[in-house]
mmCIF file of C-alpha atoms in Angstrom:
data_model
loop_
_atom_site.group_PDB
_atom_site.id
_atom_site.type_symbol
_atom_site.label_atom_id
_atom_site.label_comp_id
_atom_site.label_asym_id
_atom_site.label_seq_id
_atom_site.Cartn_x
_atom_site.Cartn_y
_atom_site.Cartn_z
ATOM 1 C CA MET A 51 88.962 88.415 97.027
ATOM 2 C CA ARG A 52 89.835 88.289 93.400
ATOM 3 C CA ARG A 53 92.734 85.954 92.664
ATOM 4 C CA PHE A 54 95.494 87.093 90.358
ATOM 5 C CA SER A 55 97.295 85.139 87.681
ATOM 6 C CA ALA A 56 100.994 85.852 87.796
ATOM 7 C CA MET A 57 104.207 84.380 86.467
ATOM 8 C CA ARG A 58 105.823 81.564 88.410
ATOM 9 C CA ILE A 59 108.117 82.787 91.163
ATOM 10 C CA ALA A 60 111.430 81.356 92.182
ATOM 11 C CA VAL A 61 111.427 80.325 95.856
ATOM 12 C CA PRO A 62 114.808 78.794 96.759
ATOM 13 C CA ALA A 63 114.456 75.443 98.506
ATOM 14 C CA ALA A 64 116.938 76.553 101.140
ATOM 15 C CA VAL A 65 114.661 79.434 102.110
ATOM 16 C CA ILE A 66 111.624 77.195 102.452
ATOM 17 C CA LEU A 67 113.604 74.695 104.516
ATOM 18 C CA SER A 68 115.122 77.300 106.803
ATOM 19 C CA THR A 69 111.714 78.927 107.293
ATOM 20 C CA ALA A 70 110.159 75.578 108.216
ATOM 21 C CA LEU A 71 112.946 74.800 110.676
ATOM 22 C CA ALA A 72 112.672 78.245 112.246
ATOM 23 C CA ALA A 73 108.909 77.857 112.643
ATOM 24 C CA ALA A 74 109.071 74.371 114.194
ATOM 25 C CA PRO A 75 110.220 75.442 117.690
ATOM 26 C CA ALA A 76 107.498 78.044 117.819
ATOM 27 C CA ARG A 77 104.848 75.434 117.111
ATOM 28 C CA ALA A 78 106.408 73.079 119.666
ATOM 29 C CA HIS A 79 106.063 75.678 122.414
ATOM 30 C CA GLY A 80 102.521 76.645 121.415
ATOM 31 C CA ARG A 81 103.479 80.041 120.013
ATOM 32 C CA GLN A 82 102.086 81.387 116.752
ATOM 33 C CA PRO A 83 104.712 80.964 114.003
ATOM 34 C CA PRO A 84 105.717 84.090 112.074
ATOM 35 C CA LEU A 85 103.740 84.965 108.964
ATOM 36 C CA GLY A 86 106.106 84.333 106.095
ATOM 37 C CA ILE A 87 107.032 82.335 103.014
ATOM 38 C CA ALA A 88 105.182 79.256 104.299
ATOM 39 C CA ASP A 89 101.952 81.170 103.626
ATOM 40 C CA CYS A 90 102.810 81.574 99.917
ATOM 41 C CA THR A 91 102.362 79.501 96.771
ATOM 42 C CA ALA A 92 104.248 80.061 93.536
ATOM 43 C CA THR A 93 102.097 83.023 92.536
ATOM 44 C CA ALA A 94 100.387 84.363 95.642
ATOM 45 C CA CYS A 95 100.433 84.688 99.420
ATOM 46 C CA HIS A 96 97.520 84.510 101.833
ATOM 47 C CA PHE A 97 97.826 85.561 105.454
ATOM 48 C CA ASP A 98 95.006 84.795 107.850
ATOM 49 C CA VAL A 99 94.950 88.106 109.714
ATOM 50 C CA PRO A 100 92.125 90.309 111.043
ATOM 51 C CA PRO A 101 91.431 93.795 109.642
ATOM 52 C CA GLY A 102 94.172 96.237 110.505
ATOM 53 C CA THR A 103 97.440 97.695 109.269
ATOM 54 C CA TYR A 104 100.429 95.468 108.505
ATOM 55 C CA ASP A 105 104.067 95.933 107.574
ATOM 56 C CA VAL A 106 105.275 93.636 104.809
ATOM 57 C CA ARG A 107 108.994 93.027 104.291
ATOM 58 C CA VAL A 108 110.069 91.128 101.173
ATOM 59 C CA ARG A 109 113.384 89.819 99.923
ATOM 60 C CA LEU A 110 113.499 89.608 96.125
ATOM 61 C CA GLY A 111 115.930 87.891 93.783
ATOM 62 C CA GLY A 112 117.457 84.538 92.910
ATOM 63 C CA GLU A 113 120.104 82.822 90.819
ATOM 64 C CA ALA A 114 118.890 84.522 87.610
ATOM 65 C CA ALA A 115 118.187 88.200 87.033
ATOM 66 C CA SER A 116 114.695 89.017 88.231
ATOM 67 C CA SER A 117 112.074 91.770 88.285
ATOM 68 C CA THR A 118 109.200 91.512 90.749
ATOM 69 C CA SER A 119 106.088 93.525 91.550
ATOM 70 C CA ILE A 120 103.442 92.956 94.226
ATOM 71 C CA ASN A 121 99.731 93.693 94.138
ATOM 72 C CA GLY A 122 97.292 93.032 96.941
ATOM 73 C CA GLU A 123 93.700 92.887 98.077
ATOM 74 C CA THR A 124 91.458 94.530 95.452
ATOM 75 C CA ARG A 125 94.077 95.015 92.738
ATOM 76 C CA ARG A 126 96.107 97.564 94.712
ATOM 77 C CA SER A 127 99.643 98.221 93.503
ATOM 78 C CA LEU A 128 101.766 97.811 96.632
ATOM 79 C CA LEU A 129 105.289 97.479 95.237
ATOM 80 C CA PRO A 130 106.400 98.626 91.785
ATOM 81 C CA GLU A 131 108.442 96.357 89.557
ATOM 82 C CA THR A 132 111.763 95.924 91.329
ATOM 83 C CA PRO A 133 114.832 94.478 89.541
ATOM 84 C CA ALA A 134 117.559 92.349 91.093
ATOM 85 C CA ASP A 135 120.746 91.239 89.349
ATOM 86 C CA ALA A 136 121.541 87.551 89.001
ATOM 87 C CA GLY A 137 122.764 86.094 92.274
ATOM 88 C CA ARG A 138 121.759 89.167 94.263
ATOM 89 C CA GLN A 139 118.786 89.975 96.456
ATOM 90 C CA VAL A 140 117.122 93.254 97.409
ATOM 91 C CA THR A 141 114.888 93.996 100.379
ATOM 92 C CA ARG A 142 111.803 96.193 100.193
ATOM 93 C CA SER A 143 109.077 97.044 102.700
ATOM 94 C CA PHE A 144 105.604 98.536 102.544
ATOM 95 C CA THR A 145 102.579 98.938 104.793
ATOM 96 C CA VAL A 146 99.146 97.688 103.755
ATOM 97 C CA ASP A 147 95.612 98.339 104.964
ATOM 98 C CA VAL A 148 93.397 95.279 105.474
ATOM 99 C CA ARG A 149 89.696 95.994 105.844
ATOM 100 C CA THR A 150 86.173 94.723 105.176
ATOM 101 C CA PRO A 151 84.882 95.440 102.559
ATOM 102 C CA GLU A 152 88.398 95.232 101.158
ATOM 103 C CA GLY A 153 87.664 97.446 98.130
ATOM 104 C CA GLU A 154 84.866 99.953 97.636
ATOM 105 C CA PRO A 155 82.856 100.553 100.832
ATOM 106 C CA THR A 156 79.585 99.606 99.094
ATOM 107 C CA GLY A 157 81.144 96.616 97.327
ATOM 108 C CA ALA A 158 81.658 92.963 98.187
ATOM 109 C CA ASP A 159 83.374 92.019 101.456
ATOM 110 C CA GLY A 160 86.082 90.037 99.659
ATOM 111 C CA THR A 161 88.195 87.309 101.224
ATOM 112 C CA PRO A 162 89.158 87.691 104.903
ATOM 113 C CA GLY A 163 92.834 88.249 105.599
ATOM 114 C CA LEU A 164 95.624 89.677 103.471
ATOM 115 C CA ASP A 165 96.075 88.471 99.895
ATOM 116 C CA LEU A 166 99.136 89.358 97.828
ATOM 117 C CA ALA A 167 99.876 88.551 94.182
ATOM 118 C CA ILE A 168 103.455 88.177 92.970
ATOM 119 C CA GLY A 169 104.009 89.499 89.447
ATOM 120 C CA GLY A 170 106.498 91.259 87.240
ATOM 121 C CA THR A 171 108.433 90.336 84.116
ATOM 122 C CA ALA A 172 110.651 87.823 85.953
ATOM 123 C CA PRO A 173 109.341 87.450 89.512
ATOM 124 C CA ALA A 174 111.430 85.961 92.312
ATOM 125 C CA LEU A 175 110.239 86.096 95.905
ATOM 126 C CA ALA A 176 112.935 84.782 98.245
ATOM 127 C CA ASP A 177 111.337 85.622 101.592
ATOM 128 C CA ILE A 178 108.480 87.595 103.131
ATOM 129 C CA ARG A 179 107.469 88.665 106.642
ATOM 130 C CA VAL A 180 104.158 90.212 107.736
ATOM 131 C CA THR A 181 103.843 91.954 111.107
ATOM 132 C CA PRO A 182 101.082 94.096 112.669
ATOM 133 C CA SER A 183 101.642 97.850 112.510
ATOM 134 C CA PRO A 184 98.668 99.335 114.346
ATOM 135 C CA HIS A 185 100.177 102.787 114.853
ATOM 136 C CA SER A 186 101.348 103.474 111.307
ATOM 137 C CA ARG A 187 100.211 106.716 109.758
ATOM 138 C CA ARG A 188 97.447 106.436 107.177
ATOM 139 C CA ILE A 189 96.392 108.332 104.092
ATOM 140 C CA ILE A 190 92.614 107.967 103.980
ATOM 141 C CA LEU A 191 90.965 108.605 100.616
ATOM 142 C CA ILE A 192 87.433 109.884 100.087
ATOM 143 C CA GLY A 193 86.346 110.085 96.477
ATOM 144 C CA ASP A 194 84.561 108.615 93.486
ATOM 145 C CA SER A 195 85.253 106.049 90.751
ATOM 146 C CA THR A 196 88.325 107.925 89.514
ATOM 147 C CA VAL A 197 89.931 107.361 92.940
ATOM 148 C CA CYS A 198 88.570 104.034 94.208
ATOM 149 C CA ASP A 199 89.938 100.497 94.269
ATOM 150 C CA GLN A 200 88.297 99.359 91.041
ATOM 151 C CA PRO A 201 87.335 95.660 91.200
ATOM 152 C CA GLY A 202 88.031 94.700 87.583
ATOM 153 C CA ASP A 203 90.041 95.413 84.463
ATOM 154 C CA PRO A 204 90.476 97.638 82.568
ATOM 155 C CA TYR A 205 89.468 100.191 85.213
ATOM 156 C CA SER A 206 91.825 101.612 87.813
ATOM 157 C CA GLY A 207 91.560 104.556 90.205
ATOM 158 C CA TRP A 208 94.528 106.721 91.154
ATOM 159 C CA GLY A 209 94.025 105.781 94.806
ATOM 160 C CA GLN A 210 94.494 102.142 93.810
ATOM 161 C CA GLN A 211 97.946 102.963 92.406
ATOM 162 C CA LEU A 212 99.103 105.334 95.162
ATOM 163 C CA PRO A 213 100.362 102.680 97.655
ATOM 164 C CA GLN A 214 103.270 101.655 95.397
ATOM 165 C CA TYR A 215 104.802 105.102 95.904
ATOM 166 C CA LEU A 216 104.899 104.821 99.698
ATOM 167 C CA ARG A 217 107.403 103.052 101.923
ATOM 168 C CA ARG A 218 106.869 101.209 105.200
ATOM 169 C CA GLY A 219 105.199 103.358 107.849
ATOM 170 C CA ILE A 220 102.440 104.901 105.723
ATOM 171 C CA SER A 221 99.450 103.005 104.346
ATOM 172 C CA VAL A 222 96.606 103.999 102.030
ATOM 173 C CA ALA A 223 93.075 103.315 103.263
ATOM 174 C CA ASN A 224 90.960 103.910 100.169
ATOM 175 C CA TYR A 225 87.318 104.616 101.029
ATOM 176 C CA ALA A 226 86.478 106.131 97.646
ATOM 177 C CA ASP A 227 83.361 104.655 96.054
ATOM 178 C CA SER A 228 82.032 104.605 92.494
ATOM 179 C CA GLY A 229 79.202 106.951 91.615
ATOM 180 C CA GLU A 230 79.377 109.095 94.735
ATOM 181 C CA SER A 231 78.834 112.852 94.972
ATOM 182 C CA THR A 232 79.315 115.041 98.033
ATOM 183 C CA VAL A 233 75.588 114.582 98.644
ATOM 184 C CA THR A 234 75.521 110.767 98.503
ATOM 185 C CA TYR A 235 78.817 110.318 100.342
ATOM 186 C CA LEU A 236 77.391 112.195 103.302
ATOM 187 C CA GLN A 237 73.997 110.467 103.122
ATOM 188 C CA ASP A 238 74.943 106.801 102.701
ATOM 189 C CA PRO A 239 75.556 105.217 106.146
ATOM 190 C CA ARG A 240 78.171 102.893 104.593
ATOM 191 C CA LEU A 241 80.267 105.897 103.637
ATOM 192 C CA TRP A 242 80.866 109.014 105.740
ATOM 193 C CA ALA A 243 79.058 107.746 108.856
ATOM 194 C CA THR A 244 81.275 104.650 108.743
ATOM 195 C CA VAL A 245 84.520 106.283 107.673
ATOM 196 C CA GLN A 246 84.561 109.287 110.020
ATOM 197 C CA PRO A 247 84.818 107.244 113.265
ATOM 198 C CA LEU A 248 87.806 105.383 111.791
ATOM 199 C CA ILE A 249 89.885 108.549 111.410
ATOM 200 C CA ARG A 250 92.740 108.735 113.927
ATOM 201 C CA PRO A 251 94.746 111.786 115.011
ATOM 202 C CA GLY A 252 97.469 112.425 112.460
ATOM 203 C CA ASP A 253 95.763 110.649 109.568
ATOM 204 C CA LEU A 254 95.867 112.519 106.272
ATOM 205 C CA VAL A 255 92.417 112.551 104.680
ATOM 206 C CA LEU A 256 92.442 113.361 100.958
ATOM 207 C CA MET A 257 89.032 114.276 99.530
ATOM 208 C CA GLN A 258 88.177 114.394 95.808
ATOM 209 C CA LEU A 259 84.443 114.524 95.114
ATOM 210 C CA ALA A 260 83.056 116.394 92.098
ATOM 211 C CA HIS A 261 82.461 114.153 89.080
ATOM 212 C CA ASN A 262 79.002 113.087 90.246
ATOM 213 C CA ASP A 263 77.843 116.432 91.650
ATOM 214 C CA LYS A 264 76.183 117.151 88.308
ATOM 215 C CA THR A 265 73.000 118.558 89.846
ATOM 216 C CA THR A 266 74.422 119.941 93.093
ATOM 217 C CA ASP A 267 74.051 123.701 93.430
ATOM 218 C CA GLY A 268 77.001 125.823 94.465
ATOM 219 C CA ALA A 269 75.878 126.576 98.016
ATOM 220 C CA THR A 270 75.157 122.910 98.752
ATOM 221 C CA TYR A 271 78.414 121.750 97.218
ATOM 222 C CA ARG A 272 80.426 124.196 99.295
ATOM 223 C CA ALA A 273 78.520 123.322 102.479
ATOM 224 C CA ASN A 274 79.120 119.615 101.894
ATOM 225 C CA LEU A 275 82.863 120.147 101.521
ATOM 226 C CA GLU A 276 82.887 122.209 104.719
ATOM 227 C CA THR A 277 81.001 119.420 106.528
ATOM 228 C CA LEU A 278 83.606 116.864 105.474
ATOM 229 C CA VAL A 279 86.470 119.144 106.500
ATOM 230 C CA ALA A 280 84.922 119.813 109.908
ATOM 231 C CA GLY A 281 84.296 116.102 110.434
ATOM 232 C CA VAL A 282 87.914 115.199 109.708
ATOM 233 C CA ARG A 283 89.176 117.884 112.083
ATOM 234 C CA GLU A 284 86.769 116.710 114.772
ATOM 235 C CA MET A 285 88.525 113.327 114.776
ATOM 236 C CA GLY A 286 92.010 114.836 114.827
ATOM 237 C CA GLY A 287 92.732 114.089 111.174
ATOM 238 C CA GLU A 288 94.396 116.420 108.687
ATOM 239 C CA PRO A 289 92.020 117.269 105.801
ATOM 240 C CA VAL A 290 93.472 117.814 102.332
ATOM 241 C CA LEU A 291 91.215 118.940 99.485
ATOM 242 C CA VAL A 292 91.877 117.559 96.010
ATOM 243 C CA THR A 293 90.426 119.012 92.821
ATOM 244 C CA PRO A 294 89.077 116.389 90.382
ATOM 245 C CA ILE A 295 91.005 114.876 87.503
ATOM 246 C CA VAL A 296 89.985 116.343 84.147
ATOM 247 C CA ARG A 297 87.809 114.634 81.606
ATOM 248 C CA ARG A 298 89.561 114.021 78.304
ATOM 249 C CA TRP A 299 87.395 116.398 76.283
ATOM 250 C CA PHE A 300 89.366 118.462 73.785
ATOM 251 C CA ASN A 301 88.518 121.692 72.023
ATOM 252 C CA ALA A 302 89.418 122.085 68.367
ATOM 253 C CA ASP A 303 92.494 124.068 69.404
ATOM 254 C CA GLY A 304 93.865 121.118 71.416
ATOM 255 C CA THR A 305 93.040 122.534 74.850
ATOM 256 C CA LEU A 306 90.691 121.370 77.598
ATOM 257 C CA ASN A 307 89.255 124.816 78.226
ATOM 258 C CA ASN A 308 85.605 123.783 78.373
ATOM 259 C CA ASN A 309 83.065 122.988 81.063
ATOM 260 C CA THR A 310 82.962 119.234 80.394
ATOM 261 C CA ALA A 311 86.710 118.767 80.748
ATOM 262 C CA LEU A 312 87.082 121.092 83.726
ATOM 263 C CA LEU A 313 84.137 119.801 85.785
ATOM 264 C CA VAL A 314 81.718 122.728 85.606
ATOM 265 C CA ASN A 315 78.253 121.242 86.031
ATOM 266 C CA GLY A 316 75.002 122.073 84.261
ATOM 267 C CA LEU A 317 74.111 124.637 86.921
ATOM 268 C CA GLY A 318 77.342 126.507 86.242
ATOM 269 C CA VAL A 319 79.051 125.311 89.422
ATOM 270 C CA ASP A 320 82.801 125.317 88.842
ATOM 271 C CA HIS A 321 83.774 122.452 91.145
ATOM 272 C CA PRO A 322 87.557 123.017 91.119
ATOM 273 C CA ALA A 323 87.051 126.725 91.803
ATOM 274 C CA VAL A 324 84.798 125.988 94.793
ATOM 275 C CA ILE A 325 87.315 123.482 96.153
ATOM 276 C CA ARG A 326 90.137 126.009 95.825
ATOM 277 C CA SER A 327 87.997 128.619 97.581
ATOM 278 C CA VAL A 328 87.154 126.318 100.493
ATOM 279 C CA ALA A 329 90.804 125.328 100.867
ATOM 280 C CA ALA A 330 91.829 128.976 101.034
ATOM 281 C CA ALA A 331 89.068 129.903 103.478
ATOM 282 C CA GLU A 332 89.790 126.923 105.754
ATOM 283 C CA ASP A 333 93.593 127.278 105.453
ATOM 284 C CA LEU A 334 93.890 123.743 104.091
ATOM 285 C CA PRO A 335 96.486 122.041 101.915
ATOM 286 C CA LEU A 336 95.238 121.823 98.329
ATOM 287 C CA ILE A 337 96.254 119.283 95.699
ATOM 288 C CA ASP A 338 95.175 120.893 92.434
ATOM 289 C CA LEU A 339 94.836 117.695 90.450
ATOM 290 C CA THR A 340 92.642 119.459 87.901
ATOM 291 C CA ALA A 341 95.503 121.751 86.941
ATOM 292 C CA ARG A 342 98.104 118.970 87.026
ATOM 293 C CA THR A 343 96.077 116.509 84.929
ATOM 294 C CA LYS A 344 95.020 119.234 82.487
ATOM 295 C CA SER A 345 98.649 120.071 81.845
ATOM 296 C CA LEU A 346 99.576 116.407 81.328
ATOM 297 C CA VAL A 347 96.654 115.565 79.045
ATOM 298 C CA GLU A 348 97.169 118.657 76.890
ATOM 299 C CA SER A 349 100.886 117.942 76.601
ATOM 300 C CA LEU A 350 100.138 114.434 75.282
ATOM 301 C CA GLY A 351 97.555 115.701 72.815
ATOM 302 C CA VAL A 352 94.408 114.156 71.414
ATOM 303 C CA GLU A 353 96.017 110.864 70.405
ATOM 304 C CA GLY A 354 98.673 110.448 73.086
ATOM 305 C CA SER A 355 96.241 111.042 75.942
ATOM 306 C CA LYS A 356 93.882 108.245 74.886
ATOM 307 C CA ALA A 357 96.040 105.701 76.722
ATOM 308 C CA LEU A 358 95.509 107.508 80.043
ATOM 309 C CA TYR A 359 91.781 106.901 79.864
ATOM 310 C CA LEU A 360 89.604 104.043 78.659
ATOM 311 C CA TYR A 361 88.965 105.634 75.296
ATOM 312 C CA ASN A 362 90.315 102.734 73.258
ATOM 313 C CA GLU A 363 88.522 100.107 75.343
ATOM 314 C CA LYS A 364 85.256 101.849 76.236
ATOM 315 C CA ARG A 365 85.216 105.235 74.452
ATOM 316 C CA ASP A 366 85.406 106.509 78.034
ATOM 317 C CA ASN A 367 87.003 109.915 78.613
ATOM 318 C CA THR A 368 86.403 110.011 82.384
ATOM 319 C CA HIS A 369 87.739 106.777 83.879
ATOM 320 C CA THR A 370 91.420 105.985 83.809
ATOM 321 C CA SER A 371 93.356 102.974 82.607
ATOM 322 C CA LEU A 372 96.113 101.377 84.656
ATOM 323 C CA ARG A 373 98.568 103.669 82.885
ATOM 324 C CA GLY A 374 96.503 106.777 83.562
ATOM 325 C CA ALA A 375 95.769 105.924 87.192
ATOM 326 C CA THR A 376 99.468 105.272 87.780
ATOM 327 C CA ALA A 377 100.442 108.576 86.156
ATOM 328 C CA TYR A 378 97.891 110.478 88.216
ATOM 329 C CA ALA A 379 98.942 108.733 91.431
ATOM 330 C CA SER A 380 102.466 109.893 90.677
ATOM 331 C CA LEU A 381 101.191 113.465 90.458
ATOM 332 C CA VAL A 382 99.557 113.060 93.876
ATOM 333 C CA ARG A 383 102.863 111.744 95.226
ATOM 334 C CA GLU A 384 104.642 114.842 93.893
ATOM 335 C CA GLU A 385 102.090 117.120 95.539
ATOM 336 C CA LEU A 386 102.311 115.301 98.878
ATOM 337 C CA LEU A 387 106.060 115.926 98.836
ATOM 338 C CA ALA A 388 105.784 119.527 97.656
ATOM 339 C CA LEU A 389 103.270 120.323 100.402
ATOM 340 C CA HIS A 390 105.466 118.544 103.009
ATOM 341 C CA LEU A 391 102.554 116.305 103.958
ATOM 342 C CA VAL A 392 104.747 113.188 104.036
ATOM 343 C CA PRO A 393 108.494 112.902 104.731
ATOM 344 C CA LYS A 394 110.751 112.326 101.743
ATOM 345 C CA GLY A 395 112.041 109.130 103.312
ATOM 346 C CA LYS A 396 108.566 107.597 103.203
ATOM 347 C CA VAL A 397 108.045 108.125 99.454
ATOM 348 C CA ARG A 398 109.465 106.114 96.561
ATOM 349 C CA VAL A 399 110.810 108.541 93.981
ATOM 350 C CA GLY A 400 112.066 106.073 91.372
#
């Protein structure tokens, strides 16, 4: 697991002492002590837990005004920057997916257990508790490099930023993988053949595959989407089709009305149009991220939209920066609410 550098956190001595005293009787009677602040250093926490789903409850704040954020595992944003006034504390909770490999399914295994990084402009972690939550609902993601848990800066996928918008009781299990098309996702045994058996009844399964289907003909592309939909339903999951984010490829008139931007491949296959058609035919919820991202990018213009992508860093108009991935994850959050796929009480709106 990649370690994060973060600002020093304020952990009141009284909290550490009270936690140690509370844990002592448990050790004396041979019981496992609770997973908490004793498993943290000044900048990070490590919990020696097996793969699974866990609720994390944090208490933030200290004597001085503070502002704390939490990332975890492969650079996932789990809690957005959260302020607390001087002398006051706030409590927040979220649910996190722990798996192996902990990032992309074809990537490195990472470090066993749950790793959290404490950050923010003035971080202050006062207390933390981690408890198993095996029956929490999950949002499973199937996609490509624009969705996945990217392992290193400056890259970030929108699926990597989505967890920060969800409250305790819903986790994101991101099985998107860089470079994958509908063809390769179905063929690689580390991908669909591994992910499908993990789907539980009630899981939402969001699928965005298009960017790498550059040589996939229309009939094959449609059939592949239908195979994924049928496989999710077979396991009792709820399939949701997602059209791909646009490429930042402007026309002279300041619009994105061209095949490169709108994901029409060299064979003339209009990927978003096929996805919309399959969603209609299968009576599926559709998140039209192509339309939503097109509107946002065009509204920002040629210069303003550069920050959403890695244009300045890499001259890359396909992959998103942290800012872009966060903005696009927010659009997904809005669509999940609008489609009534998650309860309002489970989504952070601030």
